[in-house]
Amino acid sequence: MEEILKVLDIIKQADLKIEAGQRGTDREIKGGYCGDLLSDVMANAGKGDLWLTIQSHQNVVAVAVLRELAAIILVNGRLPEEETKNKAEAEGIPILCSNLPAYELAGRLHKMGIGGEGK
Amino acid sequence: MAHLTKTYPIKARDYLKAGEVSMEIHGLMKKIGFDSDLIRRVSICAYEAEMNVVMHGGDGVLNVEIGSESINLNVKDSGPGIEDIGLAMQEGFSTATEEARQMGFGAGMGLPNIKKNSDRLEIISDKGMGTEVRVGFTV
């Protein structure tokens, strides 16, 4: 049987810091997607994906809600804007932060068994 | 299921509220219990159409009709209009501002994404006339 990974499971394993949306951390992870163009993520991310991005403004939350993503991960040491945190709290979307660049973090997440085939 | 019609205002340049109309439609469809692929397609189209008004339009309205056989989105704005609709439909073409691009919008994927994810698309626009985008889905 395939192991089910939840957002909470990867926070420690991938050395992530949670900035908002704690109540969404029991969401199941189905895969991952990297992208900074919102329309590209809307079109190509899959339901239950972790989304790695450098975009930290409030509109990322709408994308995560609409595409039913598992969590948003801000890479390269970026931090969410205050309004982004408020929206994520309201919608229960976890926002996690990493000091690593997207490529390196995606590699580590892939090693944990999180694939990236998209929708 | 009874026919449900709702109209939402969309404010140009209001990036703080951008996406909220689409989120409401998404929530509504989930509550009714539509198929998840249909919800995905409608959400993508509603979001792209809403963002187009925020980015390019004057203020606008989004009207949604949810029925048991079809879902229709009608988005109308009082913006500058589209001079060349064929060009606007090309992936990668965008007239978005630098501000919008830095936020990850303006990739020139909005209308192509709507085309790909809808069953019917009609765009009525001309320079200086505003834009009306009609998007239809078969349930």
Coordinates of C-alpha atoms in Angstrom, one line a residue:
Chain A
M1 CA 0.0 0.0 0.0
E2 CA 1.2 3.5 -0.9
E3 CA 2.0 5.7 2.1
I4 CA -0.3 8.6 2.5
L5 CA 1.6 11.8 3.2
K6 CA 0.0 14.8 4.9
V7 CA 1.2 18.4 5.0
L8 CA 2.0 18.0 8.6
D9 CA 4.4 15.1 7.8
I10 CA 6.6 17.1 5.5
I11 CA 7.0 20.2 7.7
K12 CA 9.6 18.5 9.8
Q13 CA 11.1 16.3 7.2
A14 CA 11.7 19.1 4.7
D15 CA 12.6 21.7 7.4
L16 CA 9.7 24.0 6.6
K17 CA 8.3 26.8 8.7
I18 CA 4.6 27.2 8.9
E19 CA 3.4 30.8 8.6
A20 CA -0.4 30.4 8.3
G21 CA -3.2 27.9 7.8
Q22 CA -2.3 25.5 10.6
R23 CA -5.8 23.9 10.5
G24 CA -5.2 22.8 6.9
T25 CA -2.1 20.7 7.8
D26 CA -4.0 17.4 7.7
R27 CA -4.5 17.8 4.0
E28 CA -3.3 14.9 2.0
I29 CA -0.4 15.5 -0.5
K30 CA -0.9 14.0 -4.0
G31 CA 2.0 15.6 -5.8
G32 CA 3.9 18.8 -6.3
Y33 CA 4.1 21.7 -8.8
C34 CA 6.6 24.6 -9.2
G35 CA 5.5 27.8 -10.8
D36 CA 5.4 31.6 -10.5
L37 CA 3.0 32.4 -13.2
L38 CA -0.5 32.1 -11.7
S39 CA -2.3 31.1 -14.9
D40 CA 0.3 28.3 -15.5
V41 CA -0.4 27.0 -12.0
M42 CA -4.2 27.3 -12.5
A43 CA -3.9 25.3 -15.7
N44 CA -1.3 22.7 -14.8
A45 CA -1.2 22.0 -11.1
G46 CA -3.1 19.0 -9.8
K47 CA -5.6 18.7 -7.0
G48 CA -3.7 18.0 -3.7
D49 CA -0.4 19.3 -5.0
L50 CA 2.2 21.2 -3.0
W51 CA 2.8 24.4 -4.8
L52 CA 6.4 25.8 -4.7
T53 CA 6.6 29.5 -5.7
I54 CA 8.3 32.8 -5.0
Q55 CA 5.0 34.7 -5.2
S56 CA 4.1 35.8 -1.7
H57 CA 1.1 38.2 -2.4
Q58 CA -2.5 37.5 -1.4
N59 CA -3.6 36.2 -4.8
V60 CA -1.8 32.9 -4.3
V61 CA -4.4 31.9 -1.8
A62 CA -7.2 32.1 -4.4
V63 CA -5.2 29.9 -6.8
A64 CA -4.7 27.3 -4.0
V65 CA -8.4 27.3 -3.1
L66 CA -9.6 27.1 -6.7
R67 CA -7.2 24.3 -7.6
E68 CA -7.7 22.5 -4.2
L69 CA -3.9 22.4 -3.6
A70 CA -2.5 20.9 -0.4
A71 CA -0.3 23.8 0.6
I72 CA 1.7 26.7 -0.7
I73 CA 5.4 26.6 -0.1
L74 CA 7.3 29.9 -0.5
V75 CA 10.9 29.2 -1.4
N76 CA 14.2 31.1 -1.4
G77 CA 13.5 32.5 2.1
R78 CA 10.5 34.5 1.0
L79 CA 7.8 35.3 3.6
P80 CA 4.1 35.8 3.0
E81 CA 2.7 39.3 3.1
E82 CA 0.4 40.0 6.0
E83 CA -2.7 40.0 3.8
T84 CA -1.7 36.7 2.4
K85 CA -1.4 35.2 5.8
N86 CA -4.9 36.5 6.8
K87 CA -6.5 35.1 3.6
A88 CA -4.7 31.7 4.1
E89 CA -6.0 31.6 7.7
A90 CA -9.5 32.3 6.6
E91 CA -9.4 29.6 3.9
G92 CA -7.4 27.1 5.9
I93 CA -4.6 26.9 3.3
P94 CA -1.2 26.1 4.9
I95 CA 1.6 28.5 3.9
L96 CA 5.0 27.0 4.5
C97 CA 8.4 28.6 4.0
S98 CA 11.7 27.2 3.0
N99 CA 15.2 28.8 2.7
L100 CA 16.0 26.5 -0.2
P101 CA 15.5 27.4 -3.9
A102 CA 12.6 25.6 -5.6
Y103 CA 14.8 23.1 -7.5
E104 CA 16.5 21.8 -4.4
L105 CA 13.4 21.6 -2.3
A106 CA 11.5 19.9 -5.1
G107 CA 14.3 17.3 -5.3
R108 CA 14.1 16.6 -1.6
L109 CA 10.3 16.3 -1.7
H110 CA 10.5 14.0 -4.7
K111 CA 12.9 11.8 -2.6
M112 CA 10.1 11.5 0.0
G113 CA 7.9 10.0 -2.7
I114 CA 6.0 13.2 -3.8
G115 CA 5.8 13.1 -7.6
G116 CA 5.2 15.9 -10.0
E117 CA 3.2 14.7 -12.9
G118 CA 0.6 17.4 -12.5
K119 CA -3.2 17.2 -13.1
Chain B
M1 CA -32.0 21.1 -9.3
A2 CA -33.4 24.5 -9.6
H3 CA -31.8 27.0 -11.9
L4 CA -29.5 29.3 -9.9
T5 CA -28.4 32.7 -11.1
K6 CA -26.0 35.1 -9.4
T7 CA -24.4 38.4 -10.3
Y8 CA -21.1 39.6 -8.7
P9 CA -19.4 43.0 -9.2
I10 CA -15.7 43.0 -10.1
K11 CA -13.6 46.0 -9.4
A12 CA -10.7 46.9 -11.7
R13 CA -7.2 47.0 -10.2
D14 CA -8.5 45.6 -6.9
Y15 CA -5.9 42.9 -6.4
L16 CA -6.8 42.5 -2.8
K17 CA -10.3 41.1 -3.6
A18 CA -9.3 39.5 -6.9
G19 CA -10.3 35.8 -7.0
E20 CA -13.1 36.1 -4.5
V21 CA -15.9 35.8 -7.0
S22 CA -14.3 32.7 -8.5
M23 CA -13.8 31.3 -5.0
E24 CA -17.5 31.8 -4.3
I25 CA -18.6 30.0 -7.4
H26 CA -16.1 27.2 -6.6
G27 CA -17.6 26.9 -3.1
L28 CA -21.1 27.0 -4.5
M29 CA -20.4 24.2 -7.0
K30 CA -18.8 22.0 -4.4
K31 CA -21.8 22.5 -2.1
I32 CA -24.2 21.4 -4.8
G33 CA -21.9 18.4 -5.5
F34 CA -20.8 18.8 -9.1
D35 CA -18.2 16.4 -10.6
S36 CA -14.7 17.5 -9.6
D37 CA -13.4 17.9 -13.2
L38 CA -16.3 20.2 -14.0
I39 CA -15.6 22.2 -10.9
R40 CA -11.9 22.5 -12.0
R41 CA -12.8 23.7 -15.5
V42 CA -15.4 26.2 -14.3
S43 CA -13.0 27.5 -11.6
I44 CA -10.2 28.0 -14.1
C45 CA -12.4 29.9 -16.5
A46 CA -14.1 32.0 -13.8
Y47 CA -10.7 32.9 -12.4
E48 CA -9.1 33.9 -15.7
A49 CA -12.2 35.9 -16.7
E50 CA -12.3 37.6 -13.3
M51 CA -8.5 38.4 -13.4
N52 CA -8.9 39.9 -16.9
V53 CA -11.4 42.4 -15.6
V54 CA -9.1 43.2 -12.6
M55 CA -6.1 43.6 -14.9
H56 CA -7.6 45.2 -18.0
G57 CA -11.1 46.2 -17.5
G58 CA -12.9 49.1 -16.1
D59 CA -15.2 47.7 -13.5
G60 CA -17.3 44.8 -14.5
V61 CA -19.8 42.1 -13.5
L62 CA -19.7 38.3 -13.6
N63 CA -23.0 36.6 -14.0
V64 CA -23.2 32.8 -13.4
E65 CA -26.1 30.6 -14.3
I66 CA -26.0 27.1 -12.8
G67 CA -28.4 24.6 -14.1
S68 CA -28.6 20.8 -14.2
E69 CA -27.6 20.6 -17.9
S70 CA -25.4 23.6 -18.3
I71 CA -23.4 26.3 -16.5
N72 CA -22.8 29.7 -18.1
L73 CA -20.5 32.5 -17.1
N74 CA -21.1 35.9 -18.6
V75 CA -18.4 38.5 -17.8
K76 CA -18.8 42.0 -18.9
D77 CA -16.5 45.0 -18.3
S78 CA -16.3 48.6 -19.3
G79 CA -12.6 48.5 -20.0
P80 CA -10.7 49.5 -23.2
G81 CA -11.9 46.5 -25.2
I82 CA -9.9 44.1 -27.3
E83 CA -8.7 45.4 -30.6
D84 CA -7.7 42.1 -32.2
I85 CA -9.5 39.1 -30.6
G86 CA -7.5 36.6 -32.7
L87 CA -4.2 38.0 -31.3
A88 CA -5.6 38.0 -27.7
M89 CA -6.4 34.3 -28.1
Q90 CA -2.8 33.5 -28.9
E91 CA -0.9 31.9 -26.0
G92 CA 1.8 34.3 -24.8
F93 CA 0.2 37.5 -26.1
S94 CA -0.5 40.0 -23.3
T95 CA -1.0 43.7 -22.7
A96 CA -0.7 43.4 -18.9
T97 CA 1.1 46.1 -17.0
E98 CA 4.5 45.6 -15.4
E99 CA 2.8 45.6 -12.0
A100 CA 0.6 42.7 -13.0
R101 CA 3.4 40.8 -14.5
Q102 CA 5.5 41.0 -11.4
M103 CA 2.7 39.4 -9.5
G104 CA 2.7 36.5 -11.9
F105 CA -0.2 37.6 -14.0
G106 CA -0.1 38.6 -17.6
A107 CA 1.4 35.4 -18.9
G108 CA -0.9 35.6 -22.0
M109 CA -2.6 32.4 -20.9
G110 CA -5.9 33.7 -19.7
L111 CA -8.1 33.5 -22.8
P112 CA -6.4 30.3 -24.1
N113 CA -7.0 28.7 -20.7
I114 CA -10.7 29.6 -20.9
K115 CA -10.9 28.2 -24.4
K116 CA -9.2 24.9 -23.4
N117 CA -11.4 24.4 -20.3
S118 CA -14.8 25.4 -21.6
D119 CA -17.3 23.8 -24.0
R120 CA -18.4 27.2 -25.5
L121 CA -16.7 30.5 -25.7
E122 CA -17.8 33.8 -27.3
I123 CA -16.0 37.1 -27.0
I124 CA -17.7 40.3 -27.9
S125 CA -15.4 43.3 -27.9
D126 CA -13.9 46.1 -29.9
K127 CA -11.6 49.0 -29.1
G128 CA -13.2 51.4 -26.7
M129 CA -16.3 49.3 -26.4
G130 CA -15.6 47.1 -23.3
T131 CA -15.5 43.4 -23.4
E132 CA -18.1 40.6 -22.9
V133 CA -16.9 37.1 -22.5
R134 CA -19.5 34.3 -22.6
V135 CA -18.3 30.9 -21.4
G136 CA -20.5 27.8 -21.4
F137 CA -20.2 24.3 -20.0
T138 CA -22.2 21.2 -20.5
V139 CA -22.9 19.3 -17.3

